[in-house]
Coordinates of C-alpha atoms in Angstrom, one line a residue:
M1 CA 118.8 122.2 96.3
N2 CA 115.7 124.2 95.4
I3 CA 113.4 122.8 92.7
L4 CA 110.5 124.7 91.1
L5 CA 107.8 122.6 89.2
K6 CA 105.9 125.1 86.9
S7 CA 102.3 124.4 86.1
V8 CA 102.3 120.7 86.9
T9 CA 98.8 119.0 87.1
I10 CA 98.9 117.1 90.5
V11 CA 97.2 113.5 90.4
N12 CA 96.4 112.8 94.0
G13 CA 93.1 111.3 95.0
N14 CA 93.9 111.8 98.6
T15 CA 94.1 115.5 98.5
K16 CA 90.7 116.5 96.7
N17 CA 91.3 120.2 96.9
L18 CA 94.6 119.7 94.6
H19 CA 93.6 116.6 92.5
L20 CA 93.8 117.5 88.9
K21 CA 94.8 120.9 89.6
K22 CA 97.5 122.9 87.8
R23 CA 99.7 124.2 90.7
D24 CA 103.3 125.5 90.9
I25 CA 105.4 123.4 93.4
L26 CA 108.6 124.7 95.3
I27 CA 110.8 122.3 97.0
K28 CA 113.5 123.8 99.3
N29 CA 116.3 121.4 100.5
G30 CA 114.1 118.3 99.7
V31 CA 111.0 119.6 101.5
I32 CA 107.9 120.8 99.8
D33 CA 107.8 124.6 100.6
A34 CA 104.8 125.9 98.9
I35 CA 102.1 124.9 96.6
E36 CA 100.4 127.8 94.7
T37 CA 99.0 129.0 91.6
T38 CA 102.0 130.9 90.8
I39 CA 105.5 131.0 92.2
E40 CA 108.4 133.0 90.9
P41 CA 111.8 131.6 91.1
S42 CA 114.5 133.2 93.0
G43 CA 118.1 132.7 93.8
K44 CA 119.7 129.4 92.5
T45 CA 116.5 127.5 91.8
K46 CA 116.2 124.5 89.0
V47 CA 112.9 125.3 87.2
I48 CA 111.2 122.4 85.6
D49 CA 108.7 123.7 83.1
I50 CA 107.5 120.9 80.6
K51 CA 104.4 120.8 78.6
N52 CA 101.9 118.6 80.1
L53 CA 103.8 117.6 83.1
H54 CA 102.0 116.0 85.7
V55 CA 103.3 115.1 89.2
S56 CA 102.2 112.5 92.1
L57 CA 103.5 110.9 95.0
G58 CA 106.5 108.7 94.3
W59 CA 105.8 105.2 93.0
F60 CA 106.2 101.9 94.9
D61 CA 107.0 98.6 93.4
S62 CA 106.3 95.6 95.4
G63 CA 108.7 93.3 93.8
V64 CA 112.0 94.0 91.8
S65 CA 115.1 91.9 91.1
F66 CA 118.7 93.1 90.7
G67 CA 121.8 91.0 90.1
E68 CA 124.1 92.2 93.0
P69 CA 125.4 90.4 94.5
G70 CA 126.6 87.5 92.5
Y71 CA 125.3 88.7 89.1
E72 CA 126.3 92.1 88.7
E73 CA 126.5 91.7 84.9
R74 CA 122.8 91.6 84.9
E75 CA 122.3 94.8 87.0
T76 CA 124.0 96.4 89.9
I77 CA 122.1 97.7 93.0
E78 CA 123.3 101.2 91.8
N79 CA 122.2 101.1 88.3
G80 CA 119.0 99.3 89.3
L81 CA 118.1 101.9 91.8
L82 CA 118.9 104.5 89.1
T83 CA 116.5 103.1 86.5
A84 CA 113.8 103.0 89.0
A85 CA 114.4 106.5 89.7
K86 CA 114.2 107.3 85.9
S87 CA 111.2 105.1 85.9
G88 CA 109.3 107.2 88.5
F89 CA 109.8 104.6 91.5
T90 CA 111.2 106.1 94.5
D91 CA 110.5 103.0 96.8
V92 CA 111.2 99.4 95.6
I93 CA 110.9 96.0 97.4
L94 CA 113.9 93.9 96.4
N95 CA 113.4 90.2 95.8
T96 CA 115.6 87.4 97.2
S97 CA 117.1 86.8 93.8
S98 CA 120.9 87.3 94.3
Y99 CA 123.6 84.8 94.9
P100 CA 124.3 84.2 97.7
T101 CA 120.5 84.7 98.7
P102 CA 120.0 86.9 101.7
D103 CA 119.3 84.7 104.7
S104 CA 120.6 86.2 107.3
A105 CA 121.0 89.7 109.3
S106 CA 124.5 90.6 107.9
D107 CA 123.3 89.9 104.3
I108 CA 120.3 92.6 104.9
V109 CA 122.7 95.2 106.3
Y110 CA 125.0 94.5 103.2
L111 CA 122.1 95.2 100.9
K112 CA 120.8 98.4 102.7
N113 CA 124.7 99.7 102.9
A114 CA 124.9 99.0 99.1
A115 CA 121.8 101.2 98.4
K116 CA 122.7 104.2 100.5
D117 CA 122.6 107.8 99.4
Q118 CA 120.3 107.0 96.5
L119 CA 117.1 108.7 95.2
T120 CA 115.2 105.7 95.3
D121 CA 114.9 103.9 98.6
L122 CA 115.7 100.1 98.5
H123 CA 113.8 97.7 101.0
P124 CA 115.2 94.4 101.0
L125 CA 113.3 90.9 101.4
G126 CA 115.1 88.1 103.4
N127 CA 114.8 84.3 102.5
L128 CA 112.0 82.7 104.2
T129 CA 114.4 79.5 104.4
V130 CA 118.1 78.9 104.6
K131 CA 119.4 79.4 101.0
G132 CA 116.0 79.4 99.6
D133 CA 115.9 75.5 99.8
G134 CA 112.6 75.1 101.6
E135 CA 113.9 73.1 104.2
V136 CA 114.7 75.0 107.3
L137 CA 113.4 78.5 108.3
A138 CA 116.3 81.5 108.0
E139 CA 116.9 83.9 110.6
L140 CA 113.4 85.7 110.4
Y141 CA 113.7 87.5 113.6
D142 CA 117.2 88.8 113.2
M143 CA 116.6 89.8 109.5
K144 CA 113.5 91.8 110.4
N145 CA 115.7 93.8 113.2
A146 CA 118.2 94.2 110.3
G147 CA 115.6 95.8 108.1
A148 CA 114.0 93.0 105.9
L149 CA 110.4 93.9 105.3
G150 CA 109.3 90.3 104.5
F151 CA 110.3 86.8 104.0
Y152 CA 110.5 85.1 100.3
D153 CA 112.0 82.4 98.8
Y154 CA 111.9 84.1 95.3
K155 CA 109.9 82.0 92.9
H156 CA 110.5 79.0 94.7
P157 CA 107.2 77.4 96.0
M158 CA 106.9 76.4 99.5
A159 CA 106.4 72.5 99.1
N160 CA 106.5 71.8 102.8
A161 CA 103.0 72.9 104.2
N162 CA 104.0 72.2 107.9
L163 CA 107.0 74.5 107.3
L164 CA 104.8 77.4 106.0
K165 CA 102.3 76.9 108.9
I166 CA 105.1 77.2 111.5
A167 CA 106.6 80.4 109.5
L168 CA 103.3 82.1 109.8
Q169 CA 103.1 81.3 113.3
Y170 CA 106.4 82.2 114.3
A171 CA 106.4 85.5 112.3
Q172 CA 103.3 86.9 114.1
N173 CA 105.5 87.4 117.0
F174 CA 107.2 90.3 115.3
D175 CA 104.5 91.3 112.8
G176 CA 106.5 89.7 110.0
L177 CA 105.1 89.3 106.4
V178 CA 105.4 85.8 104.9
F179 CA 105.5 85.3 101.1
S180 CA 104.5 82.2 99.5
F181 CA 105.0 81.7 95.6
P182 CA 101.8 80.4 94.1
L183 CA 103.0 77.0 92.1
D184 CA 102.5 73.4 92.8
K185 CA 105.5 71.7 91.3
S186 CA 103.9 68.3 91.4
I187 CA 101.2 69.6 89.0
S188 CA 103.4 72.0 86.8
G189 CA 106.0 69.5 86.4
K190 CA 108.3 70.8 83.6
G191 CA 106.1 73.0 82.0
I192 CA 107.2 76.2 80.6
V193 CA 104.0 78.1 79.2
N194 CA 100.3 78.0 80.0
E195 CA 98.6 74.9 79.4
G196 CA 95.8 75.3 76.8
I197 CA 95.1 75.7 73.0
T198 CA 98.2 77.6 72.5
S199 CA 100.7 75.2 74.2
T200 CA 99.2 72.3 72.3
K201 CA 99.6 74.0 68.9
L202 CA 103.0 75.1 69.7
G203 CA 104.3 71.6 71.2
L204 CA 105.5 73.2 74.5
K205 CA 105.1 71.8 77.7
G206 CA 102.0 73.5 79.8
I207 CA 101.6 74.7 83.1
P208 CA 98.2 74.3 84.1
S209 CA 96.0 77.1 86.1
L210 CA 95.5 74.4 88.7
A211 CA 99.1 74.4 89.6
E212 CA 98.8 78.1 90.7
E213 CA 95.3 77.7 92.2
L214 CA 96.0 74.6 94.2
Q215 CA 98.9 76.2 96.0
I216 CA 96.9 79.2 96.8
A217 CA 93.9 77.2 98.2
R218 CA 96.5 75.3 100.4
D219 CA 98.3 78.5 101.5
L220 CA 94.9 80.2 102.5
F221 CA 93.7 77.2 104.5
I222 CA 96.9 77.4 106.3
L223 CA 96.7 81.0 106.9
E224 CA 93.0 80.4 108.3
Y225 CA 94.4 78.0 110.7
T226 CA 97.5 80.0 111.9
G227 CA 96.7 83.7 111.3
G228 CA 99.6 86.2 110.4
K229 CA 100.1 87.9 107.3
L230 CA 100.5 86.3 103.9
F231 CA 101.7 87.6 100.7
I232 CA 101.0 85.8 97.4
P233 CA 103.0 87.2 94.7
T234 CA 102.4 87.5 91.0
I235 CA 99.0 85.6 90.7
S236 CA 97.8 85.2 87.1
T237 CA 94.5 83.2 86.7
A238 CA 90.9 84.0 87.0
S239 CA 90.5 81.4 89.9
S240 CA 93.2 82.9 91.9
V241 CA 91.6 86.1 91.9
K242 CA 88.3 84.4 93.1
L243 CA 90.1 82.3 96.0
I244 CA 91.8 85.5 97.2
A245 CA 88.7 87.6 97.1
V246 CA 87.0 85.0 99.3
A247 CA 89.7 85.0 101.8
K248 CA 89.8 88.8 102.1
K249 CA 85.8 88.7 102.7
K250 CA 86.7 86.2 105.5
G251 CA 89.0 88.9 107.2
L252 CA 92.4 87.0 106.4
Q253 CA 95.4 89.2 106.3
V254 CA 96.2 88.1 102.6
F255 CA 98.0 90.3 100.1
C256 CA 98.7 89.6 96.6
S257 CA 100.3 91.1 93.4
A258 CA 100.0 90.7 89.7
A259 CA 102.8 91.6 87.2
A260 CA 102.0 94.4 84.8
H261 CA 102.6 92.1 81.5
N262 CA 100.1 89.4 82.9
L263 CA 97.4 92.2 82.9
V264 CA 97.9 92.9 79.1
M265 CA 99.4 90.1 77.4
T266 CA 98.0 86.7 76.5
D267 CA 99.8 83.4 75.7
S268 CA 98.8 83.9 72.0
T269 CA 101.9 86.2 72.0
L270 CA 104.2 82.9 72.1
E271 CA 103.4 81.9 68.5
D272 CA 106.6 83.4 67.4
F273 CA 108.6 81.4 69.9
D274 CA 110.0 84.7 71.1
T275 CA 111.8 84.0 74.6
Q276 CA 111.2 87.5 75.8
Y277 CA 107.6 86.4 76.4
K278 CA 108.7 83.4 78.8
V279 CA 107.9 84.5 82.2
M280 CA 106.9 83.0 85.5
P281 CA 104.0 83.0 86.1
P282 CA 103.2 82.2 82.5
L283 CA 101.2 84.5 80.3
R284 CA 97.7 83.1 80.5
T285 CA 94.4 83.3 78.5
A286 CA 92.2 86.3 77.7
A287 CA 89.5 85.1 80.2
D288 CA 92.6 85.3 82.9
V289 CA 93.7 88.6 81.8
K290 CA 90.2 90.1 82.0
A291 CA 89.7 88.6 85.5
L292 CA 93.1 90.2 86.6
Q293 CA 92.0 93.5 85.3
K294 CA 88.8 93.2 87.2
G295 CA 90.6 92.2 90.3
V296 CA 93.0 95.3 90.0
K297 CA 90.0 97.6 89.8
N298 CA 88.0 96.3 92.6
G299 CA 91.1 96.0 94.9
T300 CA 91.3 92.1 95.3
I301 CA 94.7 92.5 93.9
D302 CA 96.7 94.8 96.1
F303 CA 99.7 95.5 93.7
V304 CA 100.7 95.7 90.1
T305 CA 104.4 95.1 90.1
S306 CA 107.0 95.2 87.4
D307 CA 108.3 91.9 88.4
H308 CA 111.6 93.3 86.9
T309 CA 113.9 90.5 86.3
P310 CA 117.2 91.4 84.6
L311 CA 118.8 88.5 82.7
N312 CA 122.0 87.9 80.7
I313 CA 121.4 87.9 76.8
E314 CA 122.8 84.2 76.7
L315 CA 120.0 83.2 79.1
K316 CA 117.3 84.6 76.6
H317 CA 119.0 84.1 73.1
V318 CA 118.6 80.1 73.3
E319 CA 115.9 77.7 72.3
F320 CA 112.5 78.3 74.0
D321 CA 112.6 75.4 76.2
N322 CA 116.1 76.3 77.5
A323 CA 115.8 80.1 78.0
D324 CA 115.2 81.4 81.7
F325 CA 111.8 82.9 82.9
G326 CA 112.0 86.8 83.3
S327 CA 111.6 90.2 81.8
I328 CA 112.7 93.8 82.9
G329 CA 109.8 96.0 83.5
L330 CA 110.6 99.1 85.7
E331 CA 110.9 101.2 82.4
S332 CA 107.6 99.9 80.7
T333 CA 105.3 99.6 83.8
F334 CA 103.9 103.2 83.7
G335 CA 103.0 103.3 80.0
M336 CA 101.8 99.9 79.9
L337 CA 99.2 100.5 82.8
N338 CA 98.5 104.0 81.5
E339 CA 97.4 102.5 78.3
L340 CA 95.2 100.2 79.8
L341 CA 93.7 101.8 82.9
G342 CA 94.0 105.5 82.2
I343 CA 95.8 108.1 84.3
E344 CA 93.9 108.2 87.6
D345 CA 93.6 104.2 88.2
T346 CA 97.4 104.1 87.1
I347 CA 98.6 106.5 89.7
E348 CA 96.4 105.1 92.6
L349 CA 97.9 101.5 91.9
L350 CA 101.4 102.8 91.5
T351 CA 101.2 104.8 94.9
K352 CA 99.6 102.8 97.3
G353 CA 100.5 100.0 99.6
R354 CA 103.6 101.1 101.3
S355 CA 101.8 100.7 104.6
V356 CA 101.5 96.8 104.0
F357 CA 105.3 96.5 104.3
G358 CA 105.7 99.0 107.3
I359 CA 106.8 101.9 104.8
K360 CA 105.8 105.4 105.8
E361 CA 103.4 106.7 103.0
P362 CA 104.5 109.9 101.5
E363 CA 102.3 112.9 101.6
L364 CA 101.9 115.8 98.9
T365 CA 101.7 118.7 101.5
V366 CA 103.7 121.6 102.4
G367 CA 106.2 120.8 105.1
Q368 CA 106.5 117.3 104.0
P369 CA 109.6 115.7 102.3
A370 CA 109.1 115.7 98.7
N371 CA 108.7 112.3 97.4
L372 CA 107.3 112.7 93.7
S373 CA 107.3 111.3 90.3
L374 CA 107.1 113.3 87.1
F375 CA 105.4 112.3 83.9
T376 CA 103.2 113.2 80.9
T377 CA 100.0 111.4 80.4
D378 CA 99.3 111.7 76.4
D379 CA 102.4 110.6 74.5
A380 CA 101.8 107.7 72.6
Y381 CA 104.3 105.4 71.3
E382 CA 105.6 101.8 71.0
F383 CA 108.1 100.9 73.6
S384 CA 111.7 100.2 71.9
E385 CA 115.1 98.9 73.2
D386 CA 116.4 102.6 73.1
Q387 CA 114.1 103.4 76.0
I388 CA 115.7 100.5 78.1
L389 CA 117.9 101.8 81.2
S390 CA 118.8 98.7 82.5
S391 CA 121.9 96.9 81.9
S392 CA 120.1 93.9 80.6
K393 CA 117.8 94.2 77.7
N394 CA 115.3 91.2 78.2
S395 CA 112.0 93.2 77.8
I396 CA 108.9 91.8 77.2
A397 CA 107.4 95.3 76.4
I398 CA 109.3 95.8 73.1
G399 CA 107.0 96.8 70.5
K400 CA 103.9 97.2 72.8
P401 CA 101.8 100.3 72.8
M402 CA 102.4 102.8 75.6
K403 CA 100.7 106.1 76.8
G404 CA 102.5 108.7 78.8
K405 CA 106.2 109.0 79.5
V406 CA 108.2 109.2 82.8
I407 CA 109.9 112.5 83.4
G408 CA 112.0 111.6 86.4
S409 CA 111.6 111.6 90.1
I410 CA 112.4 113.6 93.4
A411 CA 113.0 112.2 96.7
N412 CA 115.9 112.3 99.4
N413 CA 116.6 115.7 98.3
Q414 CA 117.7 114.5 94.9
L415 CA 116.4 114.9 91.3
V416 CA 116.8 112.4 88.5
L417 CA 115.3 113.4 85.0
N418 CA 115.2 111.4 81.7
K419 CA 115.9 114.7 79.7

């Protein structure tokens, strides 16, 4: 398939000679054939010529959840990857949120086979412990050999500090990446929202910032003792950012992410008791949001993730106490970040970090496979249910201001467009 992108603005800070320049890009059989001021189409070539069209390297999400296997009504792998492609993401890391959870090499092979021949590449994680129950380490080495890029008991904190220590020591033998969800459940108890003025006013059980920060402090002490590589997903508090910044200055191999919605929303949105805002970690205070934004800009926070979590309607349309945690986010992450940070910082965030997981970084140069995201930058709008592509509709972003729209993506010699 031949594709010609006409008069596209290239957003790629790694190639200064092309950054923010308008060019035509010709793609032949999945490979970038030419980048010129003007290219005339010839033969059977699909021409994409859209006003204000921009292009960057394909985007990467460090943590998404689909439903398959076990919860296909929430999201199949096929539709999840199509949603990702239409949302501009050409690589996604798949969380261990299915049923059964993947804790063996055969489970990893199943997930990779289910994702074959899609535009967006799926990179599965394996459980850190058997069934994610936090008691016995899973088959980490076998899963690594089968294609697992890290080990994570999805949103289940590791209560056993010694088991985390052993995991970090063992995984060093094969350069394994160990995840630890930042929550001390003995502190969080039955909390469901951030502990503070809003939770008190609404009469909702709170989760103190301390619950996150205490777990992170413990994990960083263990990492300093053991060495190895530790990933702390979806941090949400100001002190968490400080703890990780200090650890990085010490030279520890620690990486972290923040969910896009935790960068822009505070717990004040909970006043309507809308269960779409019930997420884990919870929405925090304005001071926390400001600290997260600063952490993203100075590099303390390595990734901004959609934290895409599709859920059945009956898991959200219940009383706030009984609703499940989670929101979809693939469709809204770009518009949310562009509204907050502007296009250059947004694209830098969405394209960096594959190397942490051992994924080859794409290049926007002639002769390289085309791995590209297509988007506009100036369209201002409010996100609505009509823009949801997922099978589930539990979006925290409905009604929120967005800037810029995703047109589609190109990868694996495939093109997916939203229009």
